[in-house]
CSV table of C-alpha atoms in Angstrom, one decimal:
chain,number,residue,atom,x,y,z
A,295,UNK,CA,-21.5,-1.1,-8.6
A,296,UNK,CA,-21.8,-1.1,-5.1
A,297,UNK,CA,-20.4,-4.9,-5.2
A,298,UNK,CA,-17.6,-3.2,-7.2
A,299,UNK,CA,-16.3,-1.1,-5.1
A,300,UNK,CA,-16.9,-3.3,-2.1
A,301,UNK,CA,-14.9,-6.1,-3.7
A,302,UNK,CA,-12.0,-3.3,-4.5
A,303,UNK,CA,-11.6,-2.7,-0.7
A,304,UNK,CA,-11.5,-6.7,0.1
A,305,UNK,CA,-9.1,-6.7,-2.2
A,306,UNK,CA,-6.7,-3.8,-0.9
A,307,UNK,CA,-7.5,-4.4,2.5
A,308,UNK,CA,-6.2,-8.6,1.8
A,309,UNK,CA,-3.3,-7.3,0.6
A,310,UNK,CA,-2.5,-6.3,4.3
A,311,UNK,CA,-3.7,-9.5,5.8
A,312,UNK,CA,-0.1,-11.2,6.1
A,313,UNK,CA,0.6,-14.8,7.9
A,314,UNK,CA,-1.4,-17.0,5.3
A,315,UNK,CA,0.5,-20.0,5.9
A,316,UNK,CA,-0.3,-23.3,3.8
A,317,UNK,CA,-2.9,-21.9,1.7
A,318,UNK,CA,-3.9,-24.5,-0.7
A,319,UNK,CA,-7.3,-22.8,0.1
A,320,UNK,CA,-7.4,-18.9,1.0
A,321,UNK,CA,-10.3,-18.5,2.8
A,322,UNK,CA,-10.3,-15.1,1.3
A,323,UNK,CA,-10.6,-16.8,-2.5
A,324,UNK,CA,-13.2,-19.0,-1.2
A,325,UNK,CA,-15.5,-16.2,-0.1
A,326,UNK,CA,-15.2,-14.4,-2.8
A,327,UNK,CA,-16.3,-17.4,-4.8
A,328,UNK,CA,-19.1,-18.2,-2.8
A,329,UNK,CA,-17.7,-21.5,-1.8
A,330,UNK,CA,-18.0,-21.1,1.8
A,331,UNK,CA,-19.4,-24.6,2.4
A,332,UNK,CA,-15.7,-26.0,1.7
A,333,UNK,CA,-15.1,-24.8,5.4
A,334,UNK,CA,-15.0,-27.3,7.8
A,335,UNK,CA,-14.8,-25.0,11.2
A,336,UNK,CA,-13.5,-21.4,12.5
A,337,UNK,CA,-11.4,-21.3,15.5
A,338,UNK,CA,-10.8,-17.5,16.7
A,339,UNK,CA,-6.5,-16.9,17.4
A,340,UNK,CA,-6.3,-14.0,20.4
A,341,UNK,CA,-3.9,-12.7,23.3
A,342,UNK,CA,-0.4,-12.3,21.3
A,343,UNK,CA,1.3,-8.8,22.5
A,344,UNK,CA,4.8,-7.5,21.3
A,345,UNK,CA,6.3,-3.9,21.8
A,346,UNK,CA,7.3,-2.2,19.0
A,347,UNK,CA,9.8,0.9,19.0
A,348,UNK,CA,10.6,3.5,16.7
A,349,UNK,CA,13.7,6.5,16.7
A,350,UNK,CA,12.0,9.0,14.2
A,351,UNK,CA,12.9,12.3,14.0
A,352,UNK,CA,10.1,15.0,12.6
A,353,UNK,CA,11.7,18.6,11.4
A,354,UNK,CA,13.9,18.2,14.0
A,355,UNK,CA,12.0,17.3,16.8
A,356,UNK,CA,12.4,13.7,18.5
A,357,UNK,CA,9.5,11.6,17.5
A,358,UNK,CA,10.3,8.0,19.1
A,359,UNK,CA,7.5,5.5,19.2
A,360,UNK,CA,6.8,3.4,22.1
A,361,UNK,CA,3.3,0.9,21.1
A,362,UNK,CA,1.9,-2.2,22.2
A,363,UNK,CA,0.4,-3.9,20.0
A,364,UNK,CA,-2.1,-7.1,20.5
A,365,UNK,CA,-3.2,-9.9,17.8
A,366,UNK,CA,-6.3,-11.9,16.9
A,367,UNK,CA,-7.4,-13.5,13.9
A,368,UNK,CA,-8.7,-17.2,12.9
A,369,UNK,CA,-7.5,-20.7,12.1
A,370,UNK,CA,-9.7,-21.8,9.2
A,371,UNK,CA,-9.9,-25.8,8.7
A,372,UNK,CA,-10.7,-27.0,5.3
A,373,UNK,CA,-12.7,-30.2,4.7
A,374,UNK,CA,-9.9,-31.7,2.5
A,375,UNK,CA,-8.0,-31.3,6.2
A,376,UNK,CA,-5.8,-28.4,5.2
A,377,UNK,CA,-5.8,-24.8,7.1
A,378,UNK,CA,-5.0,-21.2,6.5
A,379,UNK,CA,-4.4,-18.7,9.8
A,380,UNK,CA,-4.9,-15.4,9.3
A,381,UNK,CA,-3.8,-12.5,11.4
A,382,UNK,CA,-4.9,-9.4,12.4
A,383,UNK,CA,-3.5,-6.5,14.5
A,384,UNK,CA,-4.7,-4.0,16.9
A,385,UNK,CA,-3.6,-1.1,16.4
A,386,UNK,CA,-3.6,-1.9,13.2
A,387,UNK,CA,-1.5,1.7,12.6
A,388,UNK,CA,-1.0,4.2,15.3
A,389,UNK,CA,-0.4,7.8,14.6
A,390,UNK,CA,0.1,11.4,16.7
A,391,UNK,CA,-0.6,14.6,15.9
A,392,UNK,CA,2.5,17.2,15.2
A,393,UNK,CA,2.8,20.8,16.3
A,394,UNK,CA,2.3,21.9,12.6
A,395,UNK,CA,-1.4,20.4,12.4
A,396,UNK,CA,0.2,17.8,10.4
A,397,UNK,CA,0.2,13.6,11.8
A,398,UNK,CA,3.3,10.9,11.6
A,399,UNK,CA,1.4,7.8,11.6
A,400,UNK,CA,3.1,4.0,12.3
A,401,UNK,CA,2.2,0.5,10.4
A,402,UNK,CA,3.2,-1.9,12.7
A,403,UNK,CA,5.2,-5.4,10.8
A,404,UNK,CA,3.4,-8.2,12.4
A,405,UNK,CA,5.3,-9.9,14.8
A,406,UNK,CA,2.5,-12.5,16.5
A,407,UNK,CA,4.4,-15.9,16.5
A,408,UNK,CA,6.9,-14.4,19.0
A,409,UNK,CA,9.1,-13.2,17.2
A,410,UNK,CA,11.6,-10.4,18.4
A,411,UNK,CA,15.1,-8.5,17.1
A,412,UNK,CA,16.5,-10.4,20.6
A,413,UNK,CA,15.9,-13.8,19.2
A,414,UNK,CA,16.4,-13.2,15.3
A,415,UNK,CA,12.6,-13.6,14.4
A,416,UNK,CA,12.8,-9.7,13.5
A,417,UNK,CA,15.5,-8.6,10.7
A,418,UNK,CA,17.9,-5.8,12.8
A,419,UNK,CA,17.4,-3.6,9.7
A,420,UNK,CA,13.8,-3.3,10.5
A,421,UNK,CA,11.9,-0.1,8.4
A,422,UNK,CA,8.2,-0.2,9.3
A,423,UNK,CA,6.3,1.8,6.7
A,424,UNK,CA,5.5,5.8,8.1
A,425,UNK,CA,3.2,7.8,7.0
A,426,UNK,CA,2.9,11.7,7.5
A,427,UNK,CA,-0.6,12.7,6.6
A,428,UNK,CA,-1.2,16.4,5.3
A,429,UNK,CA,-3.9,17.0,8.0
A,430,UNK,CA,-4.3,15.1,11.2
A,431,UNK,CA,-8.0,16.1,11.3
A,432,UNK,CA,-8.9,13.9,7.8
A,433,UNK,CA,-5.8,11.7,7.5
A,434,UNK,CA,-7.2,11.8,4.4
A,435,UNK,CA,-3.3,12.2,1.8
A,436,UNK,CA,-0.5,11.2,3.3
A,437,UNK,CA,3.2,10.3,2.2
A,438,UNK,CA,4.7,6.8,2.7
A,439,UNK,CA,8.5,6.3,3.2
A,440,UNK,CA,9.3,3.3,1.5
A,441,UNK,CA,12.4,3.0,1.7
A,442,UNK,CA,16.0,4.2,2.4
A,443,UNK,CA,15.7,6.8,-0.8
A,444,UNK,CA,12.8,8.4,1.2
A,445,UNK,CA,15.0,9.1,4.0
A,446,UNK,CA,18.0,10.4,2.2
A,447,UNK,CA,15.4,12.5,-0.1
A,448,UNK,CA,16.2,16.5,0.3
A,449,UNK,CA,12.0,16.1,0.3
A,450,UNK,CA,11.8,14.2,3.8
A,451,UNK,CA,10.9,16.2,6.9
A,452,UNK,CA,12.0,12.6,9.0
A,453,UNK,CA,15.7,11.3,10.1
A,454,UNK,CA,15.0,7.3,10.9
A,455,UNK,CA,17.1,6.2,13.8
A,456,UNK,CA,16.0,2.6,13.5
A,457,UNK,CA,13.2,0.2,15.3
A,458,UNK,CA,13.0,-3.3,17.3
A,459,UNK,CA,10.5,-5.3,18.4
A,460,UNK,CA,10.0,-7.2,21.7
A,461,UNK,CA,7.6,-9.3,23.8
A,462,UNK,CA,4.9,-7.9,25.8
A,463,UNK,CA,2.0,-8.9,27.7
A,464,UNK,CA,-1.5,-7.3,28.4
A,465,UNK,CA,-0.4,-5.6,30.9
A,466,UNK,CA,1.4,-3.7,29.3
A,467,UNK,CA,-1.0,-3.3,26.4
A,468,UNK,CA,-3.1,-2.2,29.0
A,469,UNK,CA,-0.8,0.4,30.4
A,470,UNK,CA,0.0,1.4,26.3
A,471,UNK,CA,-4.0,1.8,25.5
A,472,UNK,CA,-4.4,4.3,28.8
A,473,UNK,CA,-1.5,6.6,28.4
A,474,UNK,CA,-1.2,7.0,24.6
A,475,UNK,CA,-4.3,7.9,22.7
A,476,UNK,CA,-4.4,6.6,19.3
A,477,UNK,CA,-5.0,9.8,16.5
A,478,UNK,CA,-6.8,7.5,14.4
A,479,UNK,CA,-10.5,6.8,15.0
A,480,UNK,CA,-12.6,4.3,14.3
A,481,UNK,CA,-14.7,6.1,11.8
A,482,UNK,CA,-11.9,7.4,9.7
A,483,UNK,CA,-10.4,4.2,9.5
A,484,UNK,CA,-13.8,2.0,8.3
A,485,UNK,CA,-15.6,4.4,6.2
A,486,UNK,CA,-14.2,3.2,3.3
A,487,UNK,CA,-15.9,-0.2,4.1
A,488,UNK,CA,-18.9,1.0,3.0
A,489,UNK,CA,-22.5,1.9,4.8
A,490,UNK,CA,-23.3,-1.7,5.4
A,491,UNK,CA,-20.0,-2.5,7.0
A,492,UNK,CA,-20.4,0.9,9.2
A,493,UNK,CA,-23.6,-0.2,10.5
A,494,UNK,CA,-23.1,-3.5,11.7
A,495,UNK,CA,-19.9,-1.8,13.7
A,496,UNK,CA,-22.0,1.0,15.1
A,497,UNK,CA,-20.0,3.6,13.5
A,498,UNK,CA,-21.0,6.7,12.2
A,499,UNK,CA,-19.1,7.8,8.9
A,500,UNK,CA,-16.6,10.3,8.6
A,501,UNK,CA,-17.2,12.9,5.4
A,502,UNK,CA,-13.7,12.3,4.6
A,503,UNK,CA,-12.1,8.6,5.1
A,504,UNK,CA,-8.5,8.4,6.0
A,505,UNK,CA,-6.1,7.3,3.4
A,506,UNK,CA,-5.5,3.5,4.1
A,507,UNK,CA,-4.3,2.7,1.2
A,508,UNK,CA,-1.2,3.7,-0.2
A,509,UNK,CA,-0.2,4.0,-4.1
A,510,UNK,CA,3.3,3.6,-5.7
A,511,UNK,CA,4.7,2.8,-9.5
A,512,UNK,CA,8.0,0.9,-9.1
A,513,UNK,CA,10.4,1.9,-11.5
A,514,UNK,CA,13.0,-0.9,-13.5
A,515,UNK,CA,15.5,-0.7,-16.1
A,516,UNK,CA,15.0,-2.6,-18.8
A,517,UNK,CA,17.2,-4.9,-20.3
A,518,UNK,CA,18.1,-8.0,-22.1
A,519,UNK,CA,15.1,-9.3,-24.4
A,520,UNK,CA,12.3,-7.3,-22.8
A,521,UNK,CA,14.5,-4.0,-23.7
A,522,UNK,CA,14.3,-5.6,-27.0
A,523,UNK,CA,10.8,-6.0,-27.0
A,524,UNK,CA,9.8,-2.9,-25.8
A,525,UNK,CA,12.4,-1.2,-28.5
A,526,UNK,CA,9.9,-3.2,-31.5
A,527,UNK,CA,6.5,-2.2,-29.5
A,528,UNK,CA,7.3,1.5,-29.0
A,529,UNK,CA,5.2,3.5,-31.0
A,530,UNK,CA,6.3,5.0,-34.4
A,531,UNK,CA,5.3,8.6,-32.5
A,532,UNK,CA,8.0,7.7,-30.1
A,533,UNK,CA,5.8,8.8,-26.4
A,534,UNK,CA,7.9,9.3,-23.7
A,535,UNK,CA,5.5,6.5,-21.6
A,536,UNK,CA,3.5,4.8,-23.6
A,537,UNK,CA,1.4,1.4,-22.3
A,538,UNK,CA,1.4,-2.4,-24.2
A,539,UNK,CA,-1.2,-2.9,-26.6
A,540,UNK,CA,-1.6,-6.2,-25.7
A,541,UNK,CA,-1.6,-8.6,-22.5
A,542,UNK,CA,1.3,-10.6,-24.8
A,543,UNK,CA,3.2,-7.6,-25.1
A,544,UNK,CA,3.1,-6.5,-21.6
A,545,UNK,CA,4.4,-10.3,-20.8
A,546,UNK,CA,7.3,-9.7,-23.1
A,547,UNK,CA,8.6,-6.9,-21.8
A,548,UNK,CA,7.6,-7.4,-18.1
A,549,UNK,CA,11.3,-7.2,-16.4
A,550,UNK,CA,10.2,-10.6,-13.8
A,551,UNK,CA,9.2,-12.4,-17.1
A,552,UNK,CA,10.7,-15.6,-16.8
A,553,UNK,CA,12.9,-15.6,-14.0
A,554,UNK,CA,15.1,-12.5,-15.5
A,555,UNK,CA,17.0,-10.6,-13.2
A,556,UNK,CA,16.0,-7.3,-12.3
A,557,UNK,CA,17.5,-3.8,-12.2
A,558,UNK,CA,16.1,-0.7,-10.4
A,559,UNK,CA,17.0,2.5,-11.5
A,560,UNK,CA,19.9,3.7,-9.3
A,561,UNK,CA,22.6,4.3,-11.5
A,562,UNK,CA,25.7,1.8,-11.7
A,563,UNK,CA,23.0,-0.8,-10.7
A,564,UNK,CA,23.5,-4.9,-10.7
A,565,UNK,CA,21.2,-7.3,-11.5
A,566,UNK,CA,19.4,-9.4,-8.7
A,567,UNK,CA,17.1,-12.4,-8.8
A,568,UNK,CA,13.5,-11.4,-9.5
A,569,UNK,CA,12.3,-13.5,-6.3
A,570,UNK,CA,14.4,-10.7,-4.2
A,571,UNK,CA,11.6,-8.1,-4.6
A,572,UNK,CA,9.3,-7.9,-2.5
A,573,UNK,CA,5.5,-8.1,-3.1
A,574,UNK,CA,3.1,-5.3,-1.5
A,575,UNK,CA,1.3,-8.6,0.7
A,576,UNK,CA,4.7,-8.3,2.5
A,577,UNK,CA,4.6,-5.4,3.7
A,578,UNK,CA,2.2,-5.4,6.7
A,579,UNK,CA,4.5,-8.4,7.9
A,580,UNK,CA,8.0,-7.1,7.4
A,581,UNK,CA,8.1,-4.0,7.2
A,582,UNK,CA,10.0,-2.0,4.0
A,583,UNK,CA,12.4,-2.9,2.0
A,584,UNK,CA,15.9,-2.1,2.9
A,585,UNK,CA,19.1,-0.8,0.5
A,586,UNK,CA,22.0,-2.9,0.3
A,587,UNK,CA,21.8,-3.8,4.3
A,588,UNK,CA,22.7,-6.7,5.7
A,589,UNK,CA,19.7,-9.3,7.4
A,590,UNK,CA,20.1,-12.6,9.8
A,591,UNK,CA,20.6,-16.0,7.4
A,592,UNK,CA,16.9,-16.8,8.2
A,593,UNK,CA,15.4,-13.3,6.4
A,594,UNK,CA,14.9,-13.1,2.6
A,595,UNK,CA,17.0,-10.0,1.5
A,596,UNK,CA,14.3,-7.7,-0.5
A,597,UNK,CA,16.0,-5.3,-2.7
A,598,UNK,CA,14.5,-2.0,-2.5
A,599,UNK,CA,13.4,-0.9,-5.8
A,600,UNK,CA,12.8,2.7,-7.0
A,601,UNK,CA,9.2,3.5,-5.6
A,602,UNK,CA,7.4,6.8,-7.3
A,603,UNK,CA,4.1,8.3,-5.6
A,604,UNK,CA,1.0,7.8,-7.7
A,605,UNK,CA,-1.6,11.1,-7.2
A,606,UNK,CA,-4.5,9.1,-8.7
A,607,UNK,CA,-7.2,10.6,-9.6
A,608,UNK,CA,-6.8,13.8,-7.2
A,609,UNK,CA,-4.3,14.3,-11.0
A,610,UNK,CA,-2.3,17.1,-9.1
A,611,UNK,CA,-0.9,18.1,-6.3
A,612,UNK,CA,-1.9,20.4,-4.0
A,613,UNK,CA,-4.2,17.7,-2.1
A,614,UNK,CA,-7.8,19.5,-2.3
A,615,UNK,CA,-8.3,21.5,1.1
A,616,UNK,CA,-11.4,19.9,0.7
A,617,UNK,CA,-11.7,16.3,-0.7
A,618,UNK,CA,-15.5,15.6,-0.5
A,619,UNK,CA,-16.3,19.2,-2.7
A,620,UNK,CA,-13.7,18.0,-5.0
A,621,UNK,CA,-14.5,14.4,-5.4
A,622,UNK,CA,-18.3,15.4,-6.1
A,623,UNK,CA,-16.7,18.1,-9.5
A,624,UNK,CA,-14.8,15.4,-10.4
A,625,UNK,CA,-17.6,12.3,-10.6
A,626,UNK,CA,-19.6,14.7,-12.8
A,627,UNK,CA,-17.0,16.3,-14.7
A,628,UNK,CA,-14.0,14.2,-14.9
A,629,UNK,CA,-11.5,13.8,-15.8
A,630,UNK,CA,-11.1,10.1,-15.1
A,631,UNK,CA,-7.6,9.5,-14.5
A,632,UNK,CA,-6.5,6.0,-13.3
A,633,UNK,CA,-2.6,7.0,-12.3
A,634,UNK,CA,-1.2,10.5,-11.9
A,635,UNK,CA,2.8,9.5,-10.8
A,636,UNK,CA,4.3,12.3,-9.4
A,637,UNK,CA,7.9,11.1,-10.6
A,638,UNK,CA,9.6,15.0,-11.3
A,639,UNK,CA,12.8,13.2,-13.0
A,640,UNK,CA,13.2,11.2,-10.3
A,641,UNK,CA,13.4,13.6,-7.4
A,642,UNK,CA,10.4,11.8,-5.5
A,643,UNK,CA,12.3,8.3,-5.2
A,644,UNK,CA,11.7,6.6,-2.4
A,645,UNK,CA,7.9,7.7,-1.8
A,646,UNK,CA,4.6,6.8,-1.9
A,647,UNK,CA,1.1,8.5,-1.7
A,648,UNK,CA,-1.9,7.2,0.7
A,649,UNK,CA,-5.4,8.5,0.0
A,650,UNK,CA,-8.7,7.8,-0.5
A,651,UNK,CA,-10.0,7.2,-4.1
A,652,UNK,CA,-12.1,9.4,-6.1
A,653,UNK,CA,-14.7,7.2,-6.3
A,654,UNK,CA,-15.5,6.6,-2.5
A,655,UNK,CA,-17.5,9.5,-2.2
A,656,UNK,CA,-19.9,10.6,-1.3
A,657,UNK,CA,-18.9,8.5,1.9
A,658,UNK,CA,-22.1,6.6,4.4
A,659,UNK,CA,-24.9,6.6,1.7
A,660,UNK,CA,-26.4,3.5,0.8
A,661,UNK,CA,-28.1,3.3,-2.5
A,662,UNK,CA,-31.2,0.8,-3.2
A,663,UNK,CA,-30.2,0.9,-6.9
A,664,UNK,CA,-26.8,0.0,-7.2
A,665,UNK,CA,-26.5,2.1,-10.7
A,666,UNK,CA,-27.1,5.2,-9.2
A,667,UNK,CA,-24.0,5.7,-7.0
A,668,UNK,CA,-22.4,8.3,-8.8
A,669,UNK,CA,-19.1,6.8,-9.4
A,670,UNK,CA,-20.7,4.8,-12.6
A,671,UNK,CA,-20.9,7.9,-14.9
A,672,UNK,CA,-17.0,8.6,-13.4
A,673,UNK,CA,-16.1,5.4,-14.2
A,674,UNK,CA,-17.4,5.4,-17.9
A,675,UNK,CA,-15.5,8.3,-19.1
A,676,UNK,CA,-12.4,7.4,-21.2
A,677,UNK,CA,-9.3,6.9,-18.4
A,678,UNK,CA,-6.5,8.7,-18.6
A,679,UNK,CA,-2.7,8.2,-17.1
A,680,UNK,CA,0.2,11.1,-16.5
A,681,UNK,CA,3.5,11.2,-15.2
A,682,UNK,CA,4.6,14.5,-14.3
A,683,UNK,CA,1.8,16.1,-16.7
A,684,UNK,CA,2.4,14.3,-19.6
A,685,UNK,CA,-0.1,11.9,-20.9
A,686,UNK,CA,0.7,8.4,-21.3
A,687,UNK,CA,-0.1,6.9,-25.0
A,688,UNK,CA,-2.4,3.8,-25.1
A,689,UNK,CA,-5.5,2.7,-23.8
A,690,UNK,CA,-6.5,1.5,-20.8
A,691,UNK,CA,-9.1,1.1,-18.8
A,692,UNK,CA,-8.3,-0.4,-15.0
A,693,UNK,CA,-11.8,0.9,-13.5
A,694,UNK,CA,-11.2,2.9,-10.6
A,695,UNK,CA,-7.1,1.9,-10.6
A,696,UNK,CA,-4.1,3.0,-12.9
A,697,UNK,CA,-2.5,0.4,-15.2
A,698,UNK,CA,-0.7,-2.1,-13.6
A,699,UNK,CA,2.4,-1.2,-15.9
A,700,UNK,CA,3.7,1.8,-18.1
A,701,UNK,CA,6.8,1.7,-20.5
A,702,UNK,CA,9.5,5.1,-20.1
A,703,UNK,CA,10.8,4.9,-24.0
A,704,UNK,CA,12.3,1.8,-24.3
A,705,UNK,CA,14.9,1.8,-21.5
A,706,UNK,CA,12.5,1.6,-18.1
A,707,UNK,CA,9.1,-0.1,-16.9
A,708,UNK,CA,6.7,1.3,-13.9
A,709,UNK,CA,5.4,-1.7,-12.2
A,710,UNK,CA,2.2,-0.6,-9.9
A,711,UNK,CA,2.7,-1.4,-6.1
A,712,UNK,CA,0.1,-0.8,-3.7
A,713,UNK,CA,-0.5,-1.7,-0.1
A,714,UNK,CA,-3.3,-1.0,2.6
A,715,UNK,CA,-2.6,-0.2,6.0
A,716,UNK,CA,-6.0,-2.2,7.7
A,717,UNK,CA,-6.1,-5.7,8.1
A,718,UNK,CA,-9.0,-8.1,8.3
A,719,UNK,CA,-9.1,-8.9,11.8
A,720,UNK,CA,-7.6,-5.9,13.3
A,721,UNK,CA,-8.5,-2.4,14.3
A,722,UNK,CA,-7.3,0.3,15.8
């Protein structure tokens, strides 16, 4: 179990891990396979700095961001003569603490090749990803602004006056690191790795680990065949949301199946290639999508889809005042809920939730038997999905994640979308 949920976090944490470039082999896919002896040498990739800067406003008070940021990683060399660079960044996300005991927290796009908005490396229509955590003490739930949607939402507290990147040098990292202290500590930001991973960084764990992962259900109209399809698959009971029987079903109806274009769910939307949306992997790198703004030649345009924030299995909110005492009712009681979409008819577009999952507490304990970590009794209990409340019809069983998809009648599809805000070689 213990493998489990380590392998989980590799997983969300790769996703942040940007800058593969020709991966014939990840290194990533070889460790997990064991099949480390394909690796020919490991060179180590340091002293890249850019300046990033943000015009945010919080409840009316100027926020702007003014960080440095540095970037290491490693050039892996393959023994068939291939190679695959992978980049991390430090600070991997930066964040301040409000006057309301709240925190607006950064992710900054990677930018370690030199590129800059100067010399067209950085799309002008830049939108890093923001976070404003409930609490700046645990940074443990926080809201994502995805996109545009989140900004024009009567829900957001932030006005985004846009963001550029430029070059820098340690010097002024230097300078950065002295005069602005980072929110985030080192302990909230690695607990999630585990005890093992803790102890060989010389950290003590926090009770509560900060939300570095953040959880969203994209929503698509369906049309064409796979609104067909899903009009033969819906249940005779005729759920509101409802999940595929079968892998082959879910195929049928997915709305990428096959090249098809794609429709979010604004109204009076058109159709756009499926290779126009972008993947969670991307976001580290460029930032969010944007709406219907215009990028340099030399950028792929990603269409910003409807994003939805997924509660998980915190089910409702309010966020618990106290996550750790909750956490421990839920493990023994249940219920096991895999996604909890907090969709209200649409009112939330445009947001995501970041959080810790259920089953990462009790947080720092190692266990010499792997079955009793208490998350294996959680995990057993029939899973559950909602969206606003109501249950979703079907099985499924994801472990400790929702379903990767969920069907709205037959006219719309939730596609799962999540992204971590650490990176492999980073820190902050």
């Amino acid at each position: 179990m213990k493998a489990k949920i380590a392998l989980l976090f590799l997983v969300a944490v790769v996703a942040s891990v940007a800058a593969i470039i020709a991966a014939k082999h990840s290194p990533v896919i070889q460790a997990l396979g064991g099949n480390w002896d394909f690796v020919k040498s490991v060179q180590q990739e340091t002293g890249t700095y850019y300046r990033l800067k943000v015009k945010l406003t919080y409840k009316s008070e100027p926020q702007d961001f003014d960080i440095v940021v540095t970037c290491g990683g490693r050039q892996i060399n393959y023994a068939d003569g291939s190679r695959t660079s992978e980049l991390g960044v430090t600070p991997s996300v930066f964040g301040r603490r409000m006057s309301d005991g709240k925190a607006l927290v950064l992710l900054p796009p990677q930018a370690c090749r030199g590129e800059t908005t100067e010399n067209g490396g950085v799309a002008r229509d830049l939108l890093p990803a923001v976070i404003v955590f409930d609490d700046a003490e645990t940074l443990a739930f926080g809201t994502v602004y995805m996109s545009d949607d989140a900004y024009d939402s009567p829900l957001s507290v932030l006005k985004f006056g846009g963001a550029t990147i430029e070059r820098a040098d340690r010097k002024g990292f230097d300078q950065f690191r002295r005069e602005q202290a980072n929110l985030i500590t080192r302990s909230s930001y690695w607990t999630r790795t585990g005890a093992a991973a803790l102890k060989s960084r010389g950290i003590p764990a926090a009770r509560i680990p900060m939300g570095v992962v953040c959880f969203s259900y994209a929503r698509y109209r369906l049309s064409g065949q796979g609104k067909d399809r899903a009009h033969e698959l819906w249940p005779i009971e005729r759920p509101r949301f409802w999940l595929p029987a079968a892998q082959r079903d879910s195929e049928a109806i997915h709305p990428f199946t096959y090249g098809r274009p794609v429709l979010t769910d604004h109204d009076g939307t058109t159709p756009y290639p499926a290779n126009q949306v972008m993947q969670p992997e991307f976001v580290p790198t460029l930032g969010m999508p944007r709406r219907g703004l215009d990028r340099p030649e030399k950028h792929t345009r990603f269409i910003a889809p409807s994003y939805y924030p997924d509660i998980g299995g915190w089910i409702a909110l309010p966020w618990p005042s106290d996550a750790a005492t909750r956490a421990e009712t839920l493990l023994r009681s249940g219920p096991h809920v895999g996604a909890s979409i907090d969709f209200r008819d649409g009112a939330t577009r445009g947001f995501g939730y970041c959080r810790p999952m259920v089953s990462e507490f009790p947080t720092g304990v190692q266990y010499s038997d792997p079955n009793a970590h208490p998350s294996i009794p959680y995990i057993r209990l029939p899973q559950a999905n909602f969206i606003d409340g109501i249950e979703v019809s079907g099985h499924s069983n994801w472990g400790m994640m929702g379903p990767p998809m969920i069907i709205e009648r037959d006219e719309f599809v939730f596609r799962a979308f999540t992204f971590g805000l650490a990176t492999l070689w980073g820190d902050v």
